[in-house]
Coordinates of C-alpha atoms in Angstrom, one line a residue:
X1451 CA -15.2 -25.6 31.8
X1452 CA -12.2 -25.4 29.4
X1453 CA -10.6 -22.6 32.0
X1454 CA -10.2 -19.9 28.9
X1455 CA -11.9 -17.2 30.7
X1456 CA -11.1 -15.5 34.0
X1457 CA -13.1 -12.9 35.9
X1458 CA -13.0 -9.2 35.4
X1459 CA -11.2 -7.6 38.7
X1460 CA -10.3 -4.1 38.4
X1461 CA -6.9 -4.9 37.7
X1462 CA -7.5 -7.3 34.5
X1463 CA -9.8 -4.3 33.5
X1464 CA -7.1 -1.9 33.8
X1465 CA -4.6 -3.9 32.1
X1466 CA -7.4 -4.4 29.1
X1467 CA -7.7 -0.5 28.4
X1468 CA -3.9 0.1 28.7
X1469 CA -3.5 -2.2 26.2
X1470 CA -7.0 -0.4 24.2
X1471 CA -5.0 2.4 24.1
X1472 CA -1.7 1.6 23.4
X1473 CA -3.0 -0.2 20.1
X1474 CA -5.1 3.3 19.4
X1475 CA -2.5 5.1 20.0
X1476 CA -0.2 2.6 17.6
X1477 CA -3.4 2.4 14.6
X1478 CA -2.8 6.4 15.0
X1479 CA 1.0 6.6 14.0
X1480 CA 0.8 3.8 11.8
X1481 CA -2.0 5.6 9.9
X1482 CA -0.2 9.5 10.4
X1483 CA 2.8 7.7 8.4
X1484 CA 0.8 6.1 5.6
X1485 CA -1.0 9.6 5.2
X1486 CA 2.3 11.1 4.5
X1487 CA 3.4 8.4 2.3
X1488 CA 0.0 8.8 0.3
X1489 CA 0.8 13.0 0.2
X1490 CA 4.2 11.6 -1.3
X1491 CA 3.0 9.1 -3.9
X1492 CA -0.3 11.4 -5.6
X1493 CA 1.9 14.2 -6.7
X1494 CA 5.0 12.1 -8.6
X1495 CA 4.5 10.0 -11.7
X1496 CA 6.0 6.8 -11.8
X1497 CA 7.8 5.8 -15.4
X1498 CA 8.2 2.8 -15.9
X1499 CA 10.3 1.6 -19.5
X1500 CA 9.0 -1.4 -21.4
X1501 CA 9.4 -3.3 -24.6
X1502 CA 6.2 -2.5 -26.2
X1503 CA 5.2 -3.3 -30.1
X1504 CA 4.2 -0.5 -32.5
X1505 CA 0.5 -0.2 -31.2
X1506 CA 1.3 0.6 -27.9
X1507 CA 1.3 -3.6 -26.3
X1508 CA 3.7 -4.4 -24.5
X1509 CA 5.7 -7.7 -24.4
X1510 CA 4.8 -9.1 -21.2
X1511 CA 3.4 -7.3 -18.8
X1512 CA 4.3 -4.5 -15.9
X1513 CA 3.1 -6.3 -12.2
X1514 CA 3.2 -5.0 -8.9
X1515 CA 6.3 -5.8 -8.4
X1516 CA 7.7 -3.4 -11.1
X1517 CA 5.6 -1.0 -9.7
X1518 CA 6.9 -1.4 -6.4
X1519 CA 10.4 -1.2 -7.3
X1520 CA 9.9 1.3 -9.4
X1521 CA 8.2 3.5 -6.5
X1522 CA 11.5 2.9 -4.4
X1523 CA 13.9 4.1 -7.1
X1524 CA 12.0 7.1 -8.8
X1525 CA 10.3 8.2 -5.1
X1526 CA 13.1 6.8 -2.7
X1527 CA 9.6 5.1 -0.9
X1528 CA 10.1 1.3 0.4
X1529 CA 6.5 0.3 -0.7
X1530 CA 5.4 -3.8 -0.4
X1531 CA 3.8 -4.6 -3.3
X1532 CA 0.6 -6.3 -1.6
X1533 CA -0.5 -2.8 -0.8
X1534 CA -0.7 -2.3 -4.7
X1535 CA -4.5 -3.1 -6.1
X1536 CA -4.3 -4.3 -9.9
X1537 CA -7.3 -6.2 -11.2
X1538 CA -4.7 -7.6 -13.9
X1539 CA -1.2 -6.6 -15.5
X1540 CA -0.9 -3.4 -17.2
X1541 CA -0.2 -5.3 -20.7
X1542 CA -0.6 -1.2 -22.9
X1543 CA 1.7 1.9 -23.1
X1544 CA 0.0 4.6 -21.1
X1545 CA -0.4 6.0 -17.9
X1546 CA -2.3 4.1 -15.6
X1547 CA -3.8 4.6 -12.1
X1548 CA -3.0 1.8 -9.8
X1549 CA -4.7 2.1 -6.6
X1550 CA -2.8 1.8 -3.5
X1551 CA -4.1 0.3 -0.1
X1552 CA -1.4 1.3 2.6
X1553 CA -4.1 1.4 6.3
X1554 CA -7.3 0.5 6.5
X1555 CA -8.7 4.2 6.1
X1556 CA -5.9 5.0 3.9
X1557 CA -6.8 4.4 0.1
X1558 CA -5.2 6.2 -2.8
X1559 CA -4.2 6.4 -6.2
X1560 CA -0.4 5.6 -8.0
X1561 CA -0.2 7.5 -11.5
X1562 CA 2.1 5.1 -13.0
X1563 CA 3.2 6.0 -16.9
X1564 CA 4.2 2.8 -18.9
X1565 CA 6.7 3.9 -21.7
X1566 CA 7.7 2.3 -24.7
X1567 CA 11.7 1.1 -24.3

């Protein structure tokens, strides 16, 4: 009644698995280049330099966005950091495993070492 669907000829059909494949074929490459990314990222550790009292707290805390800029500098890796997973701040000296999210089948870990500075 509202006119939003149209029948299925063989050239609408057509069209519909060009465009399946196409975004395969794209969900493919996009998930190729995070694998290689994620190959990068699990062998380095990331150092990060804080203010930190004398038990090991910091003064603030280190964020995803730190992390993320940190990632770029240390790893030369443009990384957003929405892709970075932390439940809350890193807030201790340390080294700390933030887990990173960059395709949907593509989940792995960022060894991140806080030191005092």
């Amino acid at each position: 009644p509202k006119g939003l669907a149209f029948t299925a000829t063989p050239g609408v059909e057509a069209q519909a698995d060009a465009m399946r494949r196409s975004r395969d074929l794209r969900d493919a490459q996009e998930r190729a280049a995070a694998e290689e990314v994620a190959k990068q990222l699990v062998a380095k550790v990331i150092t990060i330099s804080h203010r930190a009292g004398a038990e090991g707290k910091l003064f603030g805390s280190v964020t995803t966005t730190e992390i993320a800029a940190a990632i770029e500098e240390q790893a030369g890796l443009e990384l957003d950091r929405r892709k970075l997973h932390l439940d809350e701040p890193i807030k201790t000296v340390g080294q700390h495993l933030v887990p990173a999210k960059l395709h949907a089948d593509v989940e792995f870990p960022v060894t991140v070492e806080v030191v005092a500075g």
